[in-house]
mmCIF file of C-alpha atoms in Angstrom:
data_model
loop_
_atom_site.group_PDB
_atom_site.id
_atom_site.type_symbol
_atom_site.label_atom_id
_atom_site.label_comp_id
_atom_site.label_asym_id
_atom_site.label_seq_id
_atom_site.Cartn_x
_atom_site.Cartn_y
_atom_site.Cartn_z
ATOM 1 C CA MET A 1 57.945 121.832 102.938
ATOM 2 C CA ASP A 2 56.478 121.830 106.417
ATOM 3 C CA SER A 3 55.727 118.130 106.470
ATOM 4 C CA PHE A 4 59.239 117.512 105.134
ATOM 5 C CA ARG A 5 60.723 119.420 108.069
ATOM 6 C CA LEU A 6 58.513 117.574 110.484
ATOM 7 C CA ARG A 7 59.748 114.283 109.135
ATOM 8 C CA ASP A 8 63.346 115.411 109.658
ATOM 9 C CA VAL A 9 62.583 116.292 113.259
ATOM 10 C CA ALA A 10 60.964 112.901 113.737
ATOM 11 C CA HIS A 11 64.132 111.254 112.360
ATOM 12 C CA TRP A 12 66.323 113.250 114.734
ATOM 13 C CA LEU A 13 64.138 112.438 117.719
ATOM 14 C CA ALA A 14 64.230 108.769 116.781
ATOM 15 C CA GLY A 15 68.041 108.977 116.506
ATOM 16 C CA ALA A 16 68.340 110.652 119.911
ATOM 17 C CA ALA A 17 65.962 108.075 121.412
ATOM 18 C CA ILE A 18 68.122 105.248 120.039
ATOM 19 C CA LEU A 19 71.252 106.761 121.638
ATOM 20 C CA LEU A 20 69.550 107.312 125.002
ATOM 21 C CA GLY A 21 67.904 103.892 124.885
ATOM 22 C CA CYS A 22 71.203 102.105 124.170
ATOM 23 C CA GLU A 23 72.934 103.993 126.972
ATOM 24 C CA ARG A 24 70.153 103.119 129.437
ATOM 25 C CA LEU A 25 70.181 99.494 128.347
ATOM 26 C CA GLY A 26 73.970 99.260 128.614
ATOM 27 C CA ARG A 27 73.899 100.853 132.055
ATOM 28 C CA THR A 28 71.133 98.538 133.260
ATOM 29 C CA ILE A 29 72.938 95.432 132.033
ATOM 30 C CA SER A 30 76.261 96.605 133.493
ATOM 31 C CA GLU A 31 74.660 97.223 136.886
ATOM 32 C CA ALA A 32 72.479 94.114 136.915
ATOM 33 C CA LEU A 33 75.403 91.805 136.134
ATOM 34 C CA ALA A 34 77.891 93.937 138.142
ATOM 35 C CA LEU A 35 80.168 94.068 135.088
ATOM 36 C CA PRO A 36 83.372 96.114 135.313
ATOM 37 C CA VAL A 37 82.720 97.545 131.818
ATOM 38 C CA PRO A 38 81.252 101.094 131.764
ATOM 39 C CA GLY A 39 77.548 100.995 130.855
ATOM 40 C CA SER A 40 77.936 103.527 128.052
ATOM 41 C CA VAL A 41 80.615 101.397 126.363
ATOM 42 C CA LEU A 42 78.313 98.405 126.585
ATOM 43 C CA GLY A 43 75.586 100.546 125.013
ATOM 44 C CA MET A 44 77.959 101.486 122.194
ATOM 45 C CA LEU A 45 78.736 97.825 121.491
ATOM 46 C CA LEU A 46 75.015 96.970 121.551
ATOM 47 C CA LEU A 47 74.311 99.731 119.036
ATOM 48 C CA LEU A 48 77.230 98.616 116.848
ATOM 49 C CA LEU A 49 75.891 95.068 116.876
ATOM 50 C CA ALA A 50 72.374 96.271 116.036
ATOM 51 C CA LEU A 51 73.697 98.421 113.162
ATOM 52 C CA MET A 52 75.670 95.488 111.759
ATOM 53 C CA VAL A 53 72.574 93.305 111.833
ATOM 54 C CA TYR A 54 70.438 96.109 110.390
ATOM 55 C CA GLY A 55 72.997 96.657 107.634
ATOM 56 C CA ARG A 56 72.986 100.459 107.456
ATOM 57 C CA VAL A 57 72.827 103.539 109.691
ATOM 58 C CA PRO A 58 69.397 105.253 109.884
ATOM 59 C CA ARG A 59 69.622 108.848 108.643
ATOM 60 C CA GLY A 60 68.372 110.514 111.840
ATOM 61 C CA LEU A 61 70.785 108.506 113.991
ATOM 62 C CA ALA A 62 73.702 109.391 111.706
ATOM 63 C CA GLN A 63 72.880 113.104 111.899
ATOM 64 C CA VAL A 64 72.338 113.249 115.665
ATOM 65 C CA SER A 65 75.521 111.240 116.293
ATOM 66 C CA GLU A 66 77.567 113.487 114.037
ATOM 67 C CA GLN A 67 76.368 116.624 115.822
ATOM 68 C CA LEU A 68 76.948 115.118 119.250
ATOM 69 C CA LEU A 69 80.487 114.018 118.362
ATOM 70 C CA ARG A 70 81.224 117.429 116.885
ATOM 71 C CA LEU A 71 80.381 118.924 120.297
ATOM 72 C CA LEU A 72 82.483 116.362 122.143
ATOM 73 C CA ALA A 73 84.990 118.934 123.408
ATOM 74 C CA LEU A 74 82.119 120.940 124.899
ATOM 75 C CA LEU A 75 80.806 117.878 126.723
ATOM 76 C CA PHE A 76 84.051 117.156 128.543
ATOM 77 C CA LEU A 77 84.938 120.793 129.114
ATOM 78 C CA PRO A 78 83.753 120.790 132.775
ATOM 79 C CA ALA A 79 85.989 117.795 133.538
ATOM 80 C CA ALA A 80 88.948 119.372 131.720
ATOM 81 C CA VAL A 81 88.622 122.647 133.671
ATOM 82 C CA GLY A 82 89.361 120.621 136.802
ATOM 83 C CA VAL A 83 92.999 120.403 135.666
ATOM 84 C CA PHE A 84 93.448 123.972 136.912
ATOM 85 C CA TYR A 85 92.367 122.890 140.385
ATOM 86 C CA LEU A 86 94.811 120.015 140.855
ATOM 87 C CA ARG A 87 96.707 120.871 144.000
ATOM 88 C CA ASP A 88 97.834 117.648 145.630
ATOM 89 C CA LEU A 89 100.380 116.555 143.033
ATOM 90 C CA SER A 90 104.081 116.545 143.903
ATOM 91 C CA ALA A 91 106.859 117.701 141.577
ATOM 92 C CA GLN A 92 107.698 114.027 141.083
ATOM 93 C CA ASP A 93 104.115 113.358 139.969
ATOM 94 C CA TRP A 94 104.295 116.179 137.438
ATOM 95 C CA LEU A 95 107.618 114.929 136.085
ATOM 96 C CA GLY A 96 106.215 111.411 135.750
ATOM 97 C CA LEU A 97 103.083 112.736 134.046
ATOM 98 C CA LEU A 98 104.967 114.834 131.560
ATOM 99 C CA ALA A 99 107.446 112.097 130.658
ATOM 100 C CA ALA A 100 104.726 109.441 130.416
ATOM 101 C CA THR A 101 102.524 111.514 128.152
ATOM 102 C CA VAL A 102 105.244 112.898 125.869
ATOM 103 C CA VAL A 103 107.787 110.054 125.726
ATOM 104 C CA GLY A 104 105.260 107.263 126.338
ATOM 105 C CA THR A 105 102.909 108.446 123.625
ATOM 106 C CA LEU A 106 105.610 108.844 121.001
ATOM 107 C CA VAL A 107 107.211 105.487 121.838
ATOM 108 C CA SER A 108 103.946 103.545 121.613
ATOM 109 C CA LEU A 109 102.881 105.454 118.506
ATOM 110 C CA THR A 110 106.143 104.593 116.750
ATOM 111 C CA LEU A 111 106.022 100.929 117.772
ATOM 112 C CA CYS A 112 102.404 100.654 116.583
ATOM 113 C CA ALA A 113 103.238 102.183 113.212
ATOM 114 C CA LEU A 114 106.327 99.982 112.682
ATOM 115 C CA LEU A 115 104.379 96.854 113.620
ATOM 116 C CA LEU A 116 101.443 97.640 111.333
ATOM 117 C CA ALA A 117 103.698 98.627 108.419
ATOM 118 C CA ARG A 118 105.517 95.308 108.681
ATOM 119 C CA LEU A 119 102.321 93.244 109.034
ATOM 120 C CA LEU A 120 100.662 95.013 106.093
ATOM 121 C CA LYS A 121 103.685 94.374 103.920
ATOM 122 C CA ARG A 122 103.533 90.693 104.790
ATOM 123 C CA ALA A 123 99.759 90.544 104.194
ATOM 124 C CA ASP A 124 100.155 92.269 100.822
ATOM 125 C CA ARG A 125 102.842 89.787 99.823
ATOM 126 C CA GLU A 126 100.632 86.831 100.771
ATOM 127 C CA GLY A 127 97.817 88.441 98.816
ATOM 128 C CA VAL A 128 100.045 88.495 95.718
ATOM 129 C CA ASP A 129 101.114 84.867 96.237
ATOM 130 C CA ASP A 130 97.473 83.758 96.304
ATOM 131 C CA MET Z 1 73.334 137.435 142.025
ATOM 132 C CA THR Z 2 75.632 134.785 143.467
ATOM 133 C CA GLU Z 3 72.808 132.292 143.154
ATOM 134 C CA LEU Z 4 72.632 132.982 139.429
ATOM 135 C CA LEU Z 5 76.404 132.642 139.040
ATOM 136 C CA HIS Z 6 76.274 129.211 140.653
ATOM 137 C CA SER Z 7 73.341 127.960 138.572
ATOM 138 C CA PRO Z 8 73.211 126.184 135.181
ATOM 139 C CA LEU Z 9 71.781 129.429 133.761
ATOM 140 C CA PHE Z 10 75.272 130.876 134.052
ATOM 141 C CA ALA Z 11 77.425 127.754 133.727
ATOM 142 C CA LEU Z 12 75.931 126.461 130.476
ATOM 143 C CA PRO Z 13 76.230 129.716 128.474
ATOM 144 C CA LEU Z 14 79.740 130.131 129.932
ATOM 145 C CA ASN Z 15 80.694 126.657 128.676
ATOM 146 C CA LEU Z 16 79.159 127.295 125.279
ATOM 147 C CA CYS Z 17 80.872 130.695 124.793
ATOM 148 C CA ALA Z 18 84.228 129.326 125.950
ATOM 149 C CA PHE Z 19 83.852 126.345 123.605
ATOM 150 C CA LEU Z 20 83.013 128.544 120.595
ATOM 151 C CA LEU Z 21 85.939 130.852 121.384
ATOM 152 C CA GLY Z 22 88.212 127.842 121.813
ATOM 153 C CA VAL Z 23 87.150 126.553 118.394
ATOM 154 C CA ALA Z 24 87.715 130.008 116.848
ATOM 155 C CA ILE Z 25 91.217 130.257 118.354
ATOM 156 C CA TYR Z 26 92.021 126.725 117.127
ATOM 157 C CA ARG Z 27 90.833 127.498 113.588
ATOM 158 C CA ARG Z 28 92.746 130.758 113.435
ATOM 159 C CA SER Z 29 95.993 129.250 114.772
ATOM 160 C CA GLY Z 30 95.805 126.102 112.633
ATOM 161 C CA THR Z 31 97.880 124.028 115.074
ATOM 162 C CA ALA Z 32 96.760 121.058 117.158
ATOM 163 C CA LEU Z 33 98.675 122.610 120.074
ATOM 164 C CA LEU Z 34 95.710 124.922 120.558
ATOM 165 C CA HIS Z 35 93.036 122.218 120.493
ATOM 166 C CA PRO Z 36 89.661 123.884 121.312
ATOM 167 C CA ILE Z 37 89.674 122.374 124.789
ATOM 168 C CA VAL Z 38 92.951 124.152 125.660
ATOM 169 C CA GLY Z 39 91.619 127.660 125.048
ATOM 170 C CA ALA Z 40 88.132 126.862 126.330
ATOM 171 C CA SER Z 41 89.230 125.356 129.649
ATOM 172 C CA ALA Z 42 91.690 128.189 130.332
ATOM 173 C CA LEU Z 43 88.919 130.693 129.636
ATOM 174 C CA VAL Z 44 86.429 128.994 131.958
ATOM 175 C CA ALA Z 45 89.047 128.669 134.691
ATOM 176 C CA ALA Z 46 89.845 132.398 134.360
ATOM 177 C CA VAL Z 47 86.156 133.377 134.618
ATOM 178 C CA LEU Z 48 85.606 131.104 137.634
ATOM 179 C CA TRP Z 49 88.652 132.623 139.310
ATOM 180 C CA LEU Z 50 87.587 136.210 138.565
ATOM 181 C CA LEU Z 51 84.039 135.663 139.862
ATOM 182 C CA GLN Z 52 85.264 133.454 142.720
ATOM 183 C CA ILE Z 53 83.011 130.542 141.835
ATOM 184 C CA PRO Z 54 84.149 127.277 143.454
ATOM 185 C CA TYR Z 55 84.934 124.512 140.960
ATOM 186 C CA ALA Z 56 82.523 122.095 142.661
ATOM 187 C CA ASP Z 57 79.609 124.518 142.143
ATOM 188 C CA TYR Z 58 80.478 125.033 138.486
ATOM 189 C CA GLN Z 59 80.834 121.302 138.000
ATOM 190 C CA GLN Z 60 77.429 120.659 139.510
ATOM 191 C CA ALA Z 61 75.848 123.416 137.411
ATOM 192 C CA SER Z 62 77.299 121.798 134.261
ATOM 193 C CA GLY Z 63 75.487 118.530 134.987
ATOM 194 C CA LEU Z 64 73.690 118.544 131.638
ATOM 195 C CA LEU Z 65 77.000 118.244 129.773
ATOM 196 C CA TYR Z 66 78.121 115.341 131.973
ATOM 197 C CA ALA Z 67 74.769 113.662 131.274
ATOM 198 C CA LEU Z 68 75.414 113.866 127.524
ATOM 199 C CA LEU Z 69 78.801 112.124 127.746
ATOM 200 C CA GLY Z 70 77.127 108.704 127.956
ATOM 201 C CA PRO Z 71 75.050 109.132 124.775
ATOM 202 C CA ALA Z 72 78.189 110.522 123.061
ATOM 203 C CA VAL Z 73 80.026 107.275 123.811
ATOM 204 C CA VAL Z 74 77.110 105.343 122.316
ATOM 205 C CA ALA Z 75 77.226 107.635 119.265
ATOM 206 C CA LEU Z 76 80.809 106.462 118.591
ATOM 207 C CA ALA Z 77 79.217 103.256 117.255
ATOM 208 C CA VAL Z 78 78.071 105.151 114.142
ATOM 209 C CA PRO Z 79 81.493 106.122 112.681
ATOM 210 C CA LEU Z 80 82.727 102.709 113.826
ATOM 211 C CA LYS Z 81 80.038 100.960 111.769
ATOM 212 C CA GLN Z 82 80.754 103.199 108.783
ATOM 213 C CA ASN Z 83 84.472 102.359 108.863
ATOM 214 C CA LEU Z 84 84.192 98.701 109.772
ATOM 215 C CA ALA Z 85 84.371 97.656 106.113
ATOM 216 C CA ILE Z 86 88.070 98.586 106.252
ATOM 217 C CA ILE Z 87 88.689 95.608 108.525
ATOM 218 C CA ARG Z 88 87.520 93.257 105.815
ATOM 219 C CA ARG Z 89 90.088 94.667 103.416
ATOM 220 C CA ALA Z 90 93.128 95.085 105.676
ATOM 221 C CA GLY Z 91 92.153 92.212 107.985
ATOM 222 C CA TRP Z 92 94.389 90.574 110.549
ATOM 223 C CA PRO Z 93 97.288 93.071 110.572
ATOM 224 C CA LEU Z 94 94.833 95.645 111.956
ATOM 225 C CA ALA Z 95 93.496 93.293 114.606
ATOM 226 C CA VAL Z 96 97.000 92.373 115.791
ATOM 227 C CA THR Z 97 98.190 95.990 115.856
ATOM 228 C CA LEU Z 98 95.052 97.041 117.709
ATOM 229 C CA ALA Z 99 95.528 94.440 120.442
ATOM 230 C CA VAL Z 100 99.236 95.240 120.821
ATOM 231 C CA GLY Z 101 98.719 99.008 120.645
ATOM 232 C CA ALA Z 102 95.826 99.100 123.105
ATOM 233 C CA LEU Z 103 98.049 97.287 125.608
ATOM 234 C CA LEU Z 104 101.264 99.133 124.790
ATOM 235 C CA ALA Z 105 99.955 102.686 125.183
ATOM 236 C CA PRO Z 106 98.926 102.465 128.859
ATOM 237 C CA VAL Z 107 101.743 100.075 129.831
ATOM 238 C CA VAL Z 108 104.549 102.257 128.423
ATOM 239 C CA ALA Z 109 103.064 105.354 130.070
ATOM 240 C CA VAL Z 110 102.558 103.723 133.467
ATOM 241 C CA VAL Z 111 106.045 102.180 133.436
ATOM 242 C CA VAL Z 112 107.669 105.525 132.579
ATOM 243 C CA ALA Z 113 105.730 107.293 135.349
ATOM 244 C CA LEU Z 114 106.467 104.473 137.807
ATOM 245 C CA LEU Z 115 110.215 104.694 137.107
ATOM 246 C CA LEU Z 116 110.084 108.425 137.814
ATOM 247 C CA GLY Z 117 108.308 107.798 141.114
ATOM 248 C CA ALA Z 118 104.799 109.086 140.409
ATOM 249 C CA ALA Z 119 102.074 108.298 142.957
ATOM 250 C CA LYS Z 120 99.207 105.839 142.508
ATOM 251 C CA PRO Z 121 96.466 108.365 141.579
ATOM 252 C CA VAL Z 122 98.684 109.543 138.720
ATOM 253 C CA LEU Z 123 99.278 105.982 137.524
ATOM 254 C CA LEU Z 124 95.554 105.193 137.579
ATOM 255 C CA ALA Z 125 94.727 108.313 135.591
ATOM 256 C CA LEU Z 126 97.492 107.493 133.088
ATOM 257 C CA SER Z 127 96.054 104.063 132.321
ATOM 258 C CA GLY Z 128 93.282 105.572 130.181
ATOM 259 C CA LYS Z 129 95.477 108.129 128.475
ATOM 260 C CA SER Z 130 95.201 106.983 124.889
ATOM 261 C CA ILE Z 131 91.459 106.417 124.632
ATOM 262 C CA THR Z 132 88.876 108.968 123.635
ATOM 263 C CA THR Z 133 87.863 111.281 126.503
ATOM 264 C CA PRO Z 134 84.216 110.219 127.052
ATOM 265 C CA ILE Z 135 85.241 106.556 127.315
ATOM 266 C CA ALA Z 136 88.247 107.498 129.456
ATOM 267 C CA LEU Z 137 85.960 109.391 131.850
ATOM 268 C CA ALA Z 138 83.526 106.465 132.072
ATOM 269 C CA LEU Z 139 86.509 104.189 132.690
ATOM 270 C CA ALA Z 140 87.937 106.554 135.335
ATOM 271 C CA GLU Z 141 84.667 106.224 137.229
ATOM 272 C CA LYS Z 142 84.953 102.432 137.175
ATOM 273 C CA ILE Z 143 88.578 102.226 138.310
ATOM 274 C CA HIS Z 144 88.266 105.203 140.693
ATOM 275 C CA ALA Z 145 90.723 107.484 138.930
ATOM 276 C CA ALA Z 146 90.418 111.281 139.262
ATOM 277 C CA GLN Z 147 88.236 112.520 136.402
ATOM 278 C CA SER Z 148 89.894 115.908 135.981
ATOM 279 C CA LEU Z 149 93.384 114.464 135.925
ATOM 280 C CA THR Z 150 92.245 111.832 133.425
ATOM 281 C CA ALA Z 151 90.651 114.436 131.143
ATOM 282 C CA GLY Z 152 93.787 116.587 131.231
ATOM 283 C CA ILE Z 153 96.104 113.664 130.494
ATOM 284 C CA VAL Z 154 93.922 112.378 127.666
ATOM 285 C CA VAL Z 155 93.736 115.752 125.946
ATOM 286 C CA PHE Z 156 97.466 116.379 126.357
ATOM 287 C CA THR Z 157 98.293 112.912 125.024
ATOM 288 C CA GLY Z 158 96.122 113.545 121.977
ATOM 289 C CA VAL Z 159 97.803 116.877 121.318
ATOM 290 C CA VAL Z 160 101.318 115.393 121.640
ATOM 291 C CA GLY Z 161 100.476 112.525 119.298
ATOM 292 C CA ALA Z 162 98.732 114.723 116.730
ATOM 293 C CA VAL Z 163 101.506 117.337 116.647
ATOM 294 C CA ALA Z 164 104.621 115.155 116.822
ATOM 295 C CA GLY Z 165 103.299 111.867 115.406
ATOM 296 C CA PRO Z 166 103.101 112.593 111.658
ATOM 297 C CA PRO Z 167 106.562 114.239 111.336
ATOM 298 C CA LEU Z 168 108.117 111.495 113.491
ATOM 299 C CA LEU Z 169 106.693 108.699 111.332
ATOM 300 C CA GLN Z 170 107.690 110.519 108.173
ATOM 301 C CA ARG Z 171 111.265 110.605 109.441
ATOM 302 C CA LEU Z 172 111.035 106.832 109.967
ATOM 303 C CA ASN Z 173 110.039 106.561 106.314
ATOM 304 C CA ILE Z 174 106.498 105.421 107.034
ATOM 305 C CA ARG Z 175 104.357 106.997 104.343
ATOM 306 C CA ASP Z 176 101.423 104.583 104.168
ATOM 307 C CA HIS Z 177 98.360 106.626 105.148
ATOM 308 C CA ARG Z 178 96.685 103.510 106.507
ATOM 309 C CA VAL Z 179 99.549 102.992 108.986
ATOM 310 C CA LEU Z 180 99.737 106.655 109.945
ATOM 311 C CA GLY Z 181 95.969 106.862 110.545
ATOM 312 C CA PHE Z 182 95.760 103.661 112.565
ATOM 313 C CA ALA Z 183 98.709 104.615 114.791
ATOM 314 C CA LEU Z 184 97.199 108.061 115.392
ATOM 315 C CA GLY Z 185 93.784 106.611 116.230
ATOM 316 C CA ILE Z 186 95.187 104.146 118.771
ATOM 317 C CA ASN Z 187 97.552 106.568 120.486
ATOM 318 C CA ALA Z 188 96.036 110.011 120.037
ATOM 319 C CA HIS Z 189 92.262 109.237 119.870
ATOM 320 C CA ALA Z 190 89.992 112.089 118.692
ATOM 321 C CA VAL Z 191 92.693 114.763 118.435
ATOM 322 C CA GLY Z 192 94.796 112.411 116.334
ATOM 323 C CA THR Z 193 91.768 111.469 114.232
ATOM 324 C CA ALA Z 194 91.070 115.129 113.480
ATOM 325 C CA ARG Z 195 94.719 115.507 112.398
ATOM 326 C CA ALA Z 196 94.472 112.324 110.296
ATOM 327 C CA LEU Z 197 91.401 113.686 108.501
ATOM 328 C CA GLU Z 198 93.485 116.705 107.482
ATOM 329 C CA ILE Z 199 96.095 114.397 105.937
ATOM 330 C CA SER Z 200 93.649 112.337 103.843
ATOM 331 C CA ALA Z 201 90.204 110.715 104.001
ATOM 332 C CA LEU Z 202 91.806 107.252 104.026
ATOM 333 C CA CYS Z 203 94.068 108.265 106.909
ATOM 334 C CA GLY Z 204 91.042 109.661 108.782
ATOM 335 C CA ALA Z 205 88.938 106.537 108.293
ATOM 336 C CA PHE Z 206 91.711 104.315 109.679
ATOM 337 C CA ALA Z 207 92.147 106.671 112.640
ATOM 338 C CA ALA Z 208 88.406 106.741 113.423
ATOM 339 C CA LEU Z 209 88.247 102.961 113.273
ATOM 340 C CA ALA Z 210 91.292 102.557 115.520
ATOM 341 C CA MET Z 211 90.012 105.121 118.009
ATOM 342 C CA GLY Z 212 86.619 103.428 118.421
ATOM 343 C CA LEU Z 213 87.948 99.876 118.648
ATOM 344 C CA CYS Z 214 90.828 100.831 120.946
ATOM 345 C CA GLY Z 215 88.469 102.690 123.289
ATOM 346 C CA ALA Z 216 86.043 99.788 123.488
ATOM 347 C CA LEU Z 217 88.798 97.200 123.922
ATOM 348 C CA THR Z 218 90.547 99.176 126.684
ATOM 349 C CA ALA Z 219 87.277 99.828 128.517
ATOM 350 C CA ILE Z 220 86.493 96.116 128.519
ATOM 351 C CA VAL Z 221 89.939 94.789 129.436
ATOM 352 C CA LEU Z 222 91.396 97.396 131.804
ATOM 353 C CA PRO Z 223 88.737 97.170 134.572
ATOM 354 C CA LEU Z 224 89.395 93.426 134.788
ATOM 355 C CA PHE Z 225 92.861 94.274 136.111
ATOM 356 C CA LEU Z 226 92.200 97.513 137.959
ATOM 357 C CA ALA Z 227 88.627 97.363 139.293
ATOM 358 C CA PRO Z 228 88.691 97.199 143.081
#
């Protein structure tokens, strides 16, 4: 039982090390080449590539990632609290923000859905023709 | 005493308690309008105001959470890998919709705000509105947008999409769960993905895939246009 637990912990640590290592690597590459892409996003793409080559997701990595993503709202809480301290926005800014988020989001969501529905229908039809 | 209030020893438990309460409120209410971050951030802001802790001090004391945002972005690769098989089945329609949607979401928002006369900081923060928060924050750093404004816009966008999206598409007679999930993932990121998972597992998988790909694509393309 004990050794089983220990192995789990080792898996988790390995998973956490993979995440930290990929982030570091992505950051280093982004800085070294002065890329405009955020280092963490580069790290994510590196990990995705590695997982595709490897063929499956190691158990420890899957578990650590799941936990981390479950806590996502906690991680960006400090940044979100800053919303209550926004002072230098004009009424016009607020109006623009509100309209852009509400109207903009619903317009682009609808257009996306209509486009995909049409494309899928066409793809399905071609699939039948084959 | 004040030293303690301004240290991580106070800030981290405060964040954790507020987060757990936010989750509890969200579960009890059962509506995406009360996404955990809504209750949690209001709670933290109220405590900071009551104890007269400056935001900058609290922000600095919460450094550990900021440090974990990077690894969380990397962790997005895992659900992405698990859902990538979908691409092989649904193929090119997804790729086309992703490219169009990733472009459309920020452009529509910025144009609407521009027409209403919003200032440049607002426009910059709006450009990352439809991608998942940790990527949006990393992007905000690159294009010099205000992080707090970005976080607020992203969360609000997700809530709007998750609440109004499904009924709107149903009215348009779009019932394919693949379409619904993909549209939610592109436009309402993690909040939309959580909503999609409630609708069906298929819907959720499409949303998770769209969210990850859209975030990565936007983070790669947007700085090319906006980086100073």
